[in-house]
Tab-separated table of C-alpha atoms and ligand atoms in Angstrom:
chain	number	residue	atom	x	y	z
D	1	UNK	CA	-28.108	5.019	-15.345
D	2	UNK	CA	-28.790	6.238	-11.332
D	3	UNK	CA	-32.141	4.517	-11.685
D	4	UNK	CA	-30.504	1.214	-12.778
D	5	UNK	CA	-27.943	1.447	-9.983
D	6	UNK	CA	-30.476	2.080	-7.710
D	7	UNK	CA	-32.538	-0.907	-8.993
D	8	UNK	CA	-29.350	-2.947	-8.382
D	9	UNK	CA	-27.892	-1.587	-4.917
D	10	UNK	CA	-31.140	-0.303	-3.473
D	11	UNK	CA	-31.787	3.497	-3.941
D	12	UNK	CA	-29.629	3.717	-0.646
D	13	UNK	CA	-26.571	2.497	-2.071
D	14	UNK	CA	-25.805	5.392	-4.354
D	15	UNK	CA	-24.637	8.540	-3.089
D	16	UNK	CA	-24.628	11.722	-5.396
D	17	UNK	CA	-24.754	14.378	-3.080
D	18	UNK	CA	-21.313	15.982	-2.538
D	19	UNK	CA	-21.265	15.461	1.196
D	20	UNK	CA	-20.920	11.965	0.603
D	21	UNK	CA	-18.923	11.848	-2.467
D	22	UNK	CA	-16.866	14.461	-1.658
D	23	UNK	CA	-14.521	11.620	0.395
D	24	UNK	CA	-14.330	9.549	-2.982
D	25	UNK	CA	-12.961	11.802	-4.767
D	26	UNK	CA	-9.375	12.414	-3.601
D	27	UNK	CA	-7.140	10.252	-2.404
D	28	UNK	CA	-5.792	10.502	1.127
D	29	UNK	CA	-2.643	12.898	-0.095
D	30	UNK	CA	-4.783	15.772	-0.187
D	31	UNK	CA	-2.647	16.313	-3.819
D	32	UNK	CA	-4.952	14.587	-5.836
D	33	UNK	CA	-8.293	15.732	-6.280
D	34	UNK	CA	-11.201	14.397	-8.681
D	35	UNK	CA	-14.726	14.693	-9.246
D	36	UNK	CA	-17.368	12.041	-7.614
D	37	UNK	CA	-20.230	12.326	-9.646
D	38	UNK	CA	-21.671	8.501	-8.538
D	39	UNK	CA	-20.313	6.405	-5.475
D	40	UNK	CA	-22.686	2.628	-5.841
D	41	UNK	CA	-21.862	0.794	-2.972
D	42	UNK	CA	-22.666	-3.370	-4.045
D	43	UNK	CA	-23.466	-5.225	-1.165
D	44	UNK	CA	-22.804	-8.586	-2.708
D	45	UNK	CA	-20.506	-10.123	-5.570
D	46	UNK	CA	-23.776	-10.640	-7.565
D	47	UNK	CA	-24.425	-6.726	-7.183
D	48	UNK	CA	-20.935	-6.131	-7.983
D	49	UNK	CA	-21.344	-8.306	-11.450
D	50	UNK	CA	-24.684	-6.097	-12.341
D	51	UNK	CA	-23.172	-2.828	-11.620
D	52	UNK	CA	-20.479	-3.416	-13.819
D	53	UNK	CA	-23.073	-5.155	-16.573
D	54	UNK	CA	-24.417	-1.786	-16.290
D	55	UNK	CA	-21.643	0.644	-16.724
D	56	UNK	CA	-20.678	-1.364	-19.494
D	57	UNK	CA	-23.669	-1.126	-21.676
D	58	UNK	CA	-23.535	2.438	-20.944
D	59	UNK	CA	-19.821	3.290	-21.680
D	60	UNK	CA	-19.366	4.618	-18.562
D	61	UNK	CA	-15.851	4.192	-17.064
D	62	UNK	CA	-15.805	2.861	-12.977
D	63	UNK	CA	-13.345	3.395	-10.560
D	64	UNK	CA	-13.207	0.731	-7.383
D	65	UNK	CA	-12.479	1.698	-4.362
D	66	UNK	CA	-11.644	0.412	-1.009
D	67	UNK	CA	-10.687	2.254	2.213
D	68	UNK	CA	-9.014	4.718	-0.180
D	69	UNK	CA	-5.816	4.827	1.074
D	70	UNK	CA	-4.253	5.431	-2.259
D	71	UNK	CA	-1.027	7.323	-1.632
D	72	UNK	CA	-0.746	7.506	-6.027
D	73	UNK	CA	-3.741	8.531	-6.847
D	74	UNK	CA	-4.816	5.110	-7.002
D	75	UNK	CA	-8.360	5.414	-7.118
D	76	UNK	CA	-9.222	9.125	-8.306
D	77	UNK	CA	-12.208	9.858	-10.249
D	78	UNK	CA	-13.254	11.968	-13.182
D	79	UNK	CA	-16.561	13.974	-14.271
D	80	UNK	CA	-18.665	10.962	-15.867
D	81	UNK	CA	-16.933	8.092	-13.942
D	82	UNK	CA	-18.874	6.250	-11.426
D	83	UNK	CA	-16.669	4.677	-7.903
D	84	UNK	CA	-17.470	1.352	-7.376
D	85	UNK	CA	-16.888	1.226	-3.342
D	86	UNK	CA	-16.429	-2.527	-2.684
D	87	UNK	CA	-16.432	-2.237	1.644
D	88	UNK	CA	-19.338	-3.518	1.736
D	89	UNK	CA	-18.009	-6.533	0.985
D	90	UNK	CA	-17.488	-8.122	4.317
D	91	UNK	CA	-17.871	-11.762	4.132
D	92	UNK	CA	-14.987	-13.193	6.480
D	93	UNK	CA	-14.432	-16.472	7.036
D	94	UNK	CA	-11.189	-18.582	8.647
D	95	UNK	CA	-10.367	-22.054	8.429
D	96	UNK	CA	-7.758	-23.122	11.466
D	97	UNK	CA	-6.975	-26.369	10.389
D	98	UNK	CA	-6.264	-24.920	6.365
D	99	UNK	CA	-4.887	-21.800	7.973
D	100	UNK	CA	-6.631	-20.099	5.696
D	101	UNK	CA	-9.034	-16.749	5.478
D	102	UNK	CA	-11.832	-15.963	2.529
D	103	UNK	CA	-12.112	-12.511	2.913
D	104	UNK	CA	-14.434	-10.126	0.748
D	105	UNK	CA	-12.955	-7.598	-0.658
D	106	UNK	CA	-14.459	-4.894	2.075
D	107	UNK	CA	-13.439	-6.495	4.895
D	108	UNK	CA	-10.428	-4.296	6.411
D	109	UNK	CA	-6.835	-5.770	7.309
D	110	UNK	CA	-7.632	-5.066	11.065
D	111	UNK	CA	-10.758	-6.930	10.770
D	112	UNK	CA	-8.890	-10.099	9.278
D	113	UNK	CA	-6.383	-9.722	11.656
D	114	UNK	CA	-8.727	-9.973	14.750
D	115	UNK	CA	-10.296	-12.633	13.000
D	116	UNK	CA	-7.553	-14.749	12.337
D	117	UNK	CA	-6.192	-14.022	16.003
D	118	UNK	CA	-9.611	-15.682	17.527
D	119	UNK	CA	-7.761	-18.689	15.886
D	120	UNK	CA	-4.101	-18.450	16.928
D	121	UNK	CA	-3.053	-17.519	13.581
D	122	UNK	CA	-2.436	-13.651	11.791
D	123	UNK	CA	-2.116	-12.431	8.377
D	124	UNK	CA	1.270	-11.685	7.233
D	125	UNK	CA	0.580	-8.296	5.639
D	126	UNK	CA	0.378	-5.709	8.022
D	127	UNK	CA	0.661	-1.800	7.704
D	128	UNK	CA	-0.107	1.128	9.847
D	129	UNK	CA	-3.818	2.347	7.330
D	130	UNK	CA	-5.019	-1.525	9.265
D	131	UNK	CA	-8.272	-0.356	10.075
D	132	UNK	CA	-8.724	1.681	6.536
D	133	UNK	CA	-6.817	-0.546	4.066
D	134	UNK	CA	-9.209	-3.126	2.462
D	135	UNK	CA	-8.325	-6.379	1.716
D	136	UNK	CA	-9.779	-5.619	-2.031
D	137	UNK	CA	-7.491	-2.148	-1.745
D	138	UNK	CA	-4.408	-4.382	-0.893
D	139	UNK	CA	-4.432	-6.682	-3.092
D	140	UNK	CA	-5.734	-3.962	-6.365
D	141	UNK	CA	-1.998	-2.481	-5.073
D	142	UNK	CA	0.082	-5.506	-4.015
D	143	UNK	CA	0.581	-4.008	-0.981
D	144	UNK	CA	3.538	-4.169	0.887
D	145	UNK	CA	3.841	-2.809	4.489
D	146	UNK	CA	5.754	-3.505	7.794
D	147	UNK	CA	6.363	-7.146	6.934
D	148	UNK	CA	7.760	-7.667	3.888
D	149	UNK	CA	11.166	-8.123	5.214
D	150	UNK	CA	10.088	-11.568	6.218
D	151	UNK	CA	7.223	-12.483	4.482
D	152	UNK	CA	6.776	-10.823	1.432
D	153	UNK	CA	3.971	-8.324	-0.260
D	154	UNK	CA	0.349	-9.204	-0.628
D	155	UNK	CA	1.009	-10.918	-3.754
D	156	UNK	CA	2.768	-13.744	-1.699
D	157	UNK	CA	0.131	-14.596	0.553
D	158	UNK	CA	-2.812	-15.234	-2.150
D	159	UNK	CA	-4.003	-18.332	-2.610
D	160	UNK	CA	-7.106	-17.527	-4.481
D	161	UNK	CA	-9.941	-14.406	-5.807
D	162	UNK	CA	-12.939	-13.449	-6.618
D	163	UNK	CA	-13.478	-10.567	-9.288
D	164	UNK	CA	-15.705	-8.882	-11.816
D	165	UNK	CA	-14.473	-8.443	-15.209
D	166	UNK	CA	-15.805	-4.780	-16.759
D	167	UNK	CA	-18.345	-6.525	-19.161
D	168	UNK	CA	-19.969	-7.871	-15.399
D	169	UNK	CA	-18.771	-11.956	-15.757
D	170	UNK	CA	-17.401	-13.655	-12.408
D	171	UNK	CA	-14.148	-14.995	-12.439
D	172	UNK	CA	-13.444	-17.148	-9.096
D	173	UNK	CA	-10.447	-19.773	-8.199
D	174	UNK	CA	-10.434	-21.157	-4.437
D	175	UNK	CA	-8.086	-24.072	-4.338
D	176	UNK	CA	-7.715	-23.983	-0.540
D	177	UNK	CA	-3.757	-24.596	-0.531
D	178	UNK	CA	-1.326	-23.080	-1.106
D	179	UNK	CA	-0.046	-26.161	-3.776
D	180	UNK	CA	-2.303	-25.876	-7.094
D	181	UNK	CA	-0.328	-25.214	-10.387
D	182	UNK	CA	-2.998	-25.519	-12.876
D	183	UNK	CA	-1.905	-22.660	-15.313
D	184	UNK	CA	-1.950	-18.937	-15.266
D	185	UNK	CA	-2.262	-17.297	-11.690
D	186	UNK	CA	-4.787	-14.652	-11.618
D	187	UNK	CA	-4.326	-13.525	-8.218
D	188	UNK	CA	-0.981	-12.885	-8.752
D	189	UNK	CA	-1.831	-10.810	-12.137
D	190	UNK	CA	-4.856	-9.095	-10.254
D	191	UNK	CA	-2.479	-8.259	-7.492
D	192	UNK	CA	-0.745	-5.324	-8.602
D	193	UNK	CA	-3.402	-4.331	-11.043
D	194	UNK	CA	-4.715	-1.263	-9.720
D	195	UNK	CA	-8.032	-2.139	-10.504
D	196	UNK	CA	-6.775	-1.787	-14.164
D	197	UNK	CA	-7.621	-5.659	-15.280
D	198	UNK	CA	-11.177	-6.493	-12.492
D	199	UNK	CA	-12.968	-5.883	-9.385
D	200	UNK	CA	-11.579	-7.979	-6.777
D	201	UNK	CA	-14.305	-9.323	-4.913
D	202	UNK	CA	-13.176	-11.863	-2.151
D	203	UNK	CA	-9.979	-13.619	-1.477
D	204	UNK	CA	-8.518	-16.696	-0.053
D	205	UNK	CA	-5.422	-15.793	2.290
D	206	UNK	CA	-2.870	-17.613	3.649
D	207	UNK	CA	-2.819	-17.317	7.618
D	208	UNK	CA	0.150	-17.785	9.560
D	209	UNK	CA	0.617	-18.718	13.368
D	210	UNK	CA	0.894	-15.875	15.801
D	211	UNK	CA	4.248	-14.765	16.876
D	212	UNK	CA	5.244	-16.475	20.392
D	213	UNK	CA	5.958	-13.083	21.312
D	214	UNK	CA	7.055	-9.387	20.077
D	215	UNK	CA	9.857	-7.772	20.772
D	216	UNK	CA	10.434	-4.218	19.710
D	217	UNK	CA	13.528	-2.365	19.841
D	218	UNK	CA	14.280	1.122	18.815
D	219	UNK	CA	18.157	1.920	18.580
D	220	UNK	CA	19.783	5.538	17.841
D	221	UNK	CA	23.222	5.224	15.207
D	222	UNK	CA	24.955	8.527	14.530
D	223	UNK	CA	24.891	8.636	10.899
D	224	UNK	CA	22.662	7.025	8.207
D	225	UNK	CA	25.402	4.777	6.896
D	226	UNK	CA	25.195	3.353	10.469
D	227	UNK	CA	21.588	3.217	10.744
D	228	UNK	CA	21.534	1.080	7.059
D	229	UNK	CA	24.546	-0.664	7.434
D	230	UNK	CA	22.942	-2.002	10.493
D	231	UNK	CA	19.655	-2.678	9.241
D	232	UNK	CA	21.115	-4.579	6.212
D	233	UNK	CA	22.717	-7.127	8.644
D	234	UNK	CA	19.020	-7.278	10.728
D	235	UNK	CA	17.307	-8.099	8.066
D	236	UNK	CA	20.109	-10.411	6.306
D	237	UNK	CA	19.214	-12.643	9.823
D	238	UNK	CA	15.922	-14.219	8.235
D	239	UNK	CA	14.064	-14.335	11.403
D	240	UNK	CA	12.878	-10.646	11.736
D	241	UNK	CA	9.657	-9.420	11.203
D	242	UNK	CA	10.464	-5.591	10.322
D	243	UNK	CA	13.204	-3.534	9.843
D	244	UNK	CA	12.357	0.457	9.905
D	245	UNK	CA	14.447	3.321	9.256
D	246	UNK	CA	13.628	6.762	10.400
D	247	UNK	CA	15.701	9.837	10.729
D	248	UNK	CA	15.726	12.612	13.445
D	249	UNK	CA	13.636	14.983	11.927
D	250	UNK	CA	11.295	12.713	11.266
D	251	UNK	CA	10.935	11.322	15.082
D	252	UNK	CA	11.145	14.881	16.155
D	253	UNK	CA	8.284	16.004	14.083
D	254	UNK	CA	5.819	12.750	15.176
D	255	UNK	CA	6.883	13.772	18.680
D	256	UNK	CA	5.904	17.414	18.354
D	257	UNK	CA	2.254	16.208	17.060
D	258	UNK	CA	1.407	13.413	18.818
D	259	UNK	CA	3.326	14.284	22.499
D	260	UNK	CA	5.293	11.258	22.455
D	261	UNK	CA	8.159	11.596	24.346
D	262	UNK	CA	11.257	11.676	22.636
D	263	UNK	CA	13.444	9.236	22.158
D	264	UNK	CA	17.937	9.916	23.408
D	265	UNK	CA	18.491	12.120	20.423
D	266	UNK	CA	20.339	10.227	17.379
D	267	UNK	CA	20.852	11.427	13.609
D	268	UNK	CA	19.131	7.903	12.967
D	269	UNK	CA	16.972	5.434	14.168
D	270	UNK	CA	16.422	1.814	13.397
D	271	UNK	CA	13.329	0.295	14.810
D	272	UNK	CA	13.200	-3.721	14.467
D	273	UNK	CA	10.480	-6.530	15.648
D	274	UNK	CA	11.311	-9.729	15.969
D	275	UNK	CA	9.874	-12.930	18.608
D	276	UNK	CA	13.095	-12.962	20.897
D	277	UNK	CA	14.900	-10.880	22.733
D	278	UNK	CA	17.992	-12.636	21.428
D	279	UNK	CA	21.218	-10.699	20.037
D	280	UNK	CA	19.305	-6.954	21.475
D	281	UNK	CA	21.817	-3.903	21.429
D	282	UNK	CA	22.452	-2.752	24.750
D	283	UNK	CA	21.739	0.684	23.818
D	284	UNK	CA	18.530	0.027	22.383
D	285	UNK	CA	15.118	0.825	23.759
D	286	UNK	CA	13.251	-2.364	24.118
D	287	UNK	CA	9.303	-3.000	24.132
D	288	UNK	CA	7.936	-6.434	25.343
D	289	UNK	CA	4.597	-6.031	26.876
D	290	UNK	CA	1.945	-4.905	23.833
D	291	UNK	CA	1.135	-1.436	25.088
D	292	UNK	CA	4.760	-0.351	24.990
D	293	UNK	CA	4.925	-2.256	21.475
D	294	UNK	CA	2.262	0.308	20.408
D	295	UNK	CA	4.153	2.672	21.562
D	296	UNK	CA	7.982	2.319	19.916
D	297	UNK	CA	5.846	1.705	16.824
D	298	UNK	CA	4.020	4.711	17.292
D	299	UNK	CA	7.183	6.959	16.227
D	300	UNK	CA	6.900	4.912	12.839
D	301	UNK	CA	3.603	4.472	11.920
D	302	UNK	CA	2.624	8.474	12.954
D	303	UNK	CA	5.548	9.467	10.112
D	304	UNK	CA	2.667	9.706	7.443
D	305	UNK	CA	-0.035	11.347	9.654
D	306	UNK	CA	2.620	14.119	11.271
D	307	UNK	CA	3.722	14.850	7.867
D	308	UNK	CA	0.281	15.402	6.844
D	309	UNK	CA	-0.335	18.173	9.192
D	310	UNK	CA	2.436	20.748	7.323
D	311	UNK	CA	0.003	20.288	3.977
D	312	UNK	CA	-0.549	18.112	1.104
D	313	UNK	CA	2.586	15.663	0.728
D	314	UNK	CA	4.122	15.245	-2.384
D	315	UNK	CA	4.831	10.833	-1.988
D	316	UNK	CA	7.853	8.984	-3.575
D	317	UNK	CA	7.622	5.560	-2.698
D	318	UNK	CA	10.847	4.073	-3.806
D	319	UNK	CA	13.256	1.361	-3.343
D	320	UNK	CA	17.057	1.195	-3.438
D	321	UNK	CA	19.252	-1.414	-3.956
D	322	UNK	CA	20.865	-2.037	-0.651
D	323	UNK	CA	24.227	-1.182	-1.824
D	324	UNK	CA	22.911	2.569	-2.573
D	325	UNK	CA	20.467	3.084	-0.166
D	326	UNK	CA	23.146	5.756	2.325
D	327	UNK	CA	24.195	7.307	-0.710
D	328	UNK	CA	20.673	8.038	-1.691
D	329	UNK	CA	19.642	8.762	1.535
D	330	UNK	CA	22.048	11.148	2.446
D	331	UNK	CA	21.946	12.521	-1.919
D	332	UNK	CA	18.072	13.070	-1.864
D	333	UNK	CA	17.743	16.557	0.427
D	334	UNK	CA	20.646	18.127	-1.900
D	335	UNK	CA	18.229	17.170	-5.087
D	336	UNK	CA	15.363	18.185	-4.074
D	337	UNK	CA	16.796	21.719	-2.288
D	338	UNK	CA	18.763	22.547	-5.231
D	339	UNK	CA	15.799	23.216	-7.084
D	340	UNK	CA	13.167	23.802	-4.009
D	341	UNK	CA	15.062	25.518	-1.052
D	342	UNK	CA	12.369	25.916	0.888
D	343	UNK	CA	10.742	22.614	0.650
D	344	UNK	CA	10.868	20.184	4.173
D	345	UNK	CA	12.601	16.500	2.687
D	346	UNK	CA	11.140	14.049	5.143
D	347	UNK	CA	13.175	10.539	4.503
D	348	UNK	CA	12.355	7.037	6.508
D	349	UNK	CA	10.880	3.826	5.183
D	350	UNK	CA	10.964	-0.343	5.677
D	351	UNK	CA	15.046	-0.134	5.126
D	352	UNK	CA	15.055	-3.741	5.811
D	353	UNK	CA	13.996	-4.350	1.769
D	354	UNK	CA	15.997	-1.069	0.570
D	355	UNK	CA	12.218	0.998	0.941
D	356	UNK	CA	12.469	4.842	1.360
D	357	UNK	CA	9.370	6.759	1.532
D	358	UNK	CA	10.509	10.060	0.413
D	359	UNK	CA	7.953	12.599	1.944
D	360	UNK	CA	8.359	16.165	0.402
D	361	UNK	CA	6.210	19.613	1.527
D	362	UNK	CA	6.465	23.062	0.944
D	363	UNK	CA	6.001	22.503	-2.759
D	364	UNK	CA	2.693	22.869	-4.807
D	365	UNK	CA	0.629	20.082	-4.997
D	366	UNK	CA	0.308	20.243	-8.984
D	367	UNK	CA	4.274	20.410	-9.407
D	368	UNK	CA	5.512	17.247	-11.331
D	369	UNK	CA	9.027	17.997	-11.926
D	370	UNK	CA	9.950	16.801	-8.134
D	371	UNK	CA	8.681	13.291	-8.938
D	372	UNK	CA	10.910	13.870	-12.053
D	373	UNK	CA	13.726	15.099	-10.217
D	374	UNK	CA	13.158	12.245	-7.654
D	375	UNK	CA	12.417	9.153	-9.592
D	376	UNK	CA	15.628	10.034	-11.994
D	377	UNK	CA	17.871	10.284	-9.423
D	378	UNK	CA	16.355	6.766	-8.155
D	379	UNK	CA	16.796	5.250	-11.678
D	380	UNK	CA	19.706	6.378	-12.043
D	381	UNK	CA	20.600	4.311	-8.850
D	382	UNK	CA	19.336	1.225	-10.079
D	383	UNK	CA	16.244	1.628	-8.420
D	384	UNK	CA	12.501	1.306	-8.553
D	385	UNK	CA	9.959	4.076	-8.657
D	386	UNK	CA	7.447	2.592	-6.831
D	387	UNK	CA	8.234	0.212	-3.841
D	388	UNK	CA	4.688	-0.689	-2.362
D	389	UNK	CA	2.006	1.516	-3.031
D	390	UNK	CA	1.679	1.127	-6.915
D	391	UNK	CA	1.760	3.756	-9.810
D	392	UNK	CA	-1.488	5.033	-9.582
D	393	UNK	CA	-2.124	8.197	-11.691
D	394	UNK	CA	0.428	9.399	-10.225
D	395	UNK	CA	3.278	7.940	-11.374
D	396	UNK	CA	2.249	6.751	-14.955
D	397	UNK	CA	4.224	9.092	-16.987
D	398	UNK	CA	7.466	7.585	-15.601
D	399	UNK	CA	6.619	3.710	-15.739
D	400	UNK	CA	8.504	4.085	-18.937
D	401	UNK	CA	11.954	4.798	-17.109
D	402	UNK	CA	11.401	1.318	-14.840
D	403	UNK	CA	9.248	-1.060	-17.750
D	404	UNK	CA	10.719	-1.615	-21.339
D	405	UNK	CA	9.026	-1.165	-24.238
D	406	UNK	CA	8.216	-4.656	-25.017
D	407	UNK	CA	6.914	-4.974	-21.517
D	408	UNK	CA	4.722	-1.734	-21.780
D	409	UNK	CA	3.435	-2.934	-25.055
D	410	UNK	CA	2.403	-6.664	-23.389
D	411	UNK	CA	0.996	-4.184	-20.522
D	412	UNK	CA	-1.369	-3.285	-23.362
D	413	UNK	CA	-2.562	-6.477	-24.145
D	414	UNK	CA	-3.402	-7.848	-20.837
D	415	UNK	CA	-5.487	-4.992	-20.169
D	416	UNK	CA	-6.962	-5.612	-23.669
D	417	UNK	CA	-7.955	-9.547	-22.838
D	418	UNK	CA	-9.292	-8.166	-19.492
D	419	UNK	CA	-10.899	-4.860	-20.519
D	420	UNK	CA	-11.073	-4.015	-24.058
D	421	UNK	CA	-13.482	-1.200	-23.991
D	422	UNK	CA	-10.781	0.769	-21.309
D	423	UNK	CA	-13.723	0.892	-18.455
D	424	UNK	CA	-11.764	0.016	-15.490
D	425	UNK	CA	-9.554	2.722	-13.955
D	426	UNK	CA	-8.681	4.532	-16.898
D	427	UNK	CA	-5.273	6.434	-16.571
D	428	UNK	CA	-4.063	4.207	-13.556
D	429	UNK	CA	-1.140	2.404	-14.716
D	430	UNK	CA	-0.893	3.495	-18.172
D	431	UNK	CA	-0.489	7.559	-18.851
Y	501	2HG	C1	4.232	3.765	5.646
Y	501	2HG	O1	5.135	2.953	5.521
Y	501	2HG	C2	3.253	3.918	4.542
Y	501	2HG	O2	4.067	4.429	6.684
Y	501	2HG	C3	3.028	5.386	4.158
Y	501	2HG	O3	3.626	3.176	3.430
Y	501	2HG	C4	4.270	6.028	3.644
Y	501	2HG	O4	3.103	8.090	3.634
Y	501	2HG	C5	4.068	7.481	3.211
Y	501	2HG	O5	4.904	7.982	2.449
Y	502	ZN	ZN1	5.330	1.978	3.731
């Protein structure tokens, strides 16, 4: 099997000793931790094809990966798997007039952001992992990030894909626009996927115009119920481009680790971006010029990183309806303390589309009854267990609770059409 690889990828292209693989096999949690036995790195869609030809005739399962950035144990590998890392994918290629990107599946979402920018124009998913994320990773998870609010996930800007089936055969649609209605929609079925259904390969994106200009503000609101209450009506105004909740803790904690100043103290904080200064609190803190955008961002994007630094995060990525999102909000440190009093409940998230990220440490990293605890007491609210960054392994065992039967069981039956020997990702989606 290495020798075939090799005779595929070039000898240099697969990686079996443990300083190298070591990276592949956990995701960036630090909870979840697997075993890299093979990382083949395919430096073209052809390569890609003959890798997975190869696994197949062998029986041995793959798991792709991307910038790993997997929050759910997205892309976690077992003894006898082999990770397919797709970055070095990186054709990139924009079209001004089409406003439109190909993009293989390596390329990173910074990468096709500078890209696009040479042209005026900038992709509409954005999220702080930019220069990590892949644009294969994003679209395997439908991911969502700081722009949703006004433009949707990553499922909403495909126009086309590239993939490898598990038995090695190319699928490819490129229509070029954005109007084609020619029958079932496989980027929208391969976003989402989790590498469950085919190795994404390339892409055709929609590009949009760069904003006129960006205009940050960061507000302080003295309880939650303000903080929401307000971003509901932001984001209810159709013209913002993010609406972000974070809490004082939170702030306080990114401040301590990354000696930003702090912001005028506040039980809550909104932070919203939008392309005029228009309708701006007077109490707000206000960024215009892009080095002070950075920097009101900054107390946002650093949430997951500080975090990181007290120990492997337990990750509930959920979403709210809006109606519930205070009552969960303020609800969710009583759950969790009743049955873990020492554990640190770390709450913020894009509020604008009822997202919390529920960040909980103190608590050991093999413990499942806090996603139990969690994801119930979302349920029970009407809501969603997983908002943005998929189910991963992670979060299989309570798909059940969100998905009904009849849907789980035509779950099945895709992945059978698409991968009937179970070679792609196996126990990603499905426990
Ligand atoms: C974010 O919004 C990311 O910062 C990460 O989705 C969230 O780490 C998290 O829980
Ligand atoms: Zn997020």
């Amino acid at each position: 099997m290495l020798s075939e690889l090799a005779a595929i990828v070039g000898a240099s292209h697969v990686a079996t000793d443990p300083d190298i693989t070591a990276a592949h096999a956990r995701d960036w949690t630090g909870r979840f931790v697997g075993t890299a036995d093979v990382v083949v790195s395919p430096g073209t869609d052809e390569e890609v094809a003959a890798v997975a030809a190869a696994c197949a005739a062998a029986r041995t399962p793959m798991v792709p990966q991307g910038g790993n950035t997997s929050l759910v144990a997205g892309a976690v590998p077992e003894a006898g798997q082999v990770v397919v890392d797709l970055r070095r994918l990186q054709r990139l290629e924009v079209d001004p007039v089409a406003r439109v990107a190909v993009a293989g599946a390596g390329v990173t979402i910074g990468a096709l952001h500078r890209a696009a920018a040479e042209h005026g124009l900038r992709y509409a998913v954005d999220l702080a992992s930019r220069d990590t994320a892949t644009v294969g990773g994003t679209i395997a998870t439908n991911a969502g990030g700081l722009r949703v609010v006004r433009h949707g996930m990553t499922r909403a800007q495909l126009l086309g894909i590239g993939a490898v089936l598990a038995d090695g055969s190319r699928v490819e649609h490129r229509p070029g626009f954005v109007r084609d209605n020619t029958g079932y929609h496989l980027p929208s079925l391969l976003a989402g996927s989790e590498g469950t259904l085919a190795l994404v390969t390339s892409a055709q994106l929609r590009l949009i115009p760069l904003m006129a200009g960006r205009v940050v503000a960061l507000q302080g609101f003295p309880s939650i119920e303000a903080a929401v209450v307000a971003g509901t009506a932001a984001a209810a105004d159709g013209r913002v481009e993010a609406v972000e909740l974070m809490l004082r803790p939170g702030v306080e904690l990114v401040c301590t680790v990354t000696g930003l100043a702090p912001p005028p103290a506040a039980a809550a904080y909104l932070l919203t971006e939008s392309s005029s200064p228009d309708g701006l609190p007077d109490d707000a803190l206000v960024a215009l010029d892009p080095a002070d955008v950075t920097r009101l961002w900054s107390y946002r994007e650093r949430h997951a990183e500080a975090i990181a630094t007290l120990g492997p995060t337990h990750k509930l990525d959920v979403t709210l309806p809006q109606p519930m999102l205070a009552e969960f909000l303020t609800a969710v440190p009583g759950v969790v303390a009743a049955a873990y009093p020492d554990a640190g409940v770390w709450l913020y998230g894009h509020v604008g589309d009822g997202n919390v990220h529920v960040n909980v440490t103190g608590v050991d990293s093999g413990d499942e009854e806090l996603s139990d605890l969690v994801l119930r007491a979302v349920v029970d609210r009407r809501g969603t267990i997983s908002s943005e960054h998929g189910v991963g392994r992670a979060k299989a065992r309570w798909l059940h609770l969100v998905r009904s039967p009849a849907e789980l069981a035509l779950f099945h039956r895709i992945k059978a059409a698409f991968d009937p020997d179970g070679l792609l990702n196996p126990g990603v989606l499905s426990a």
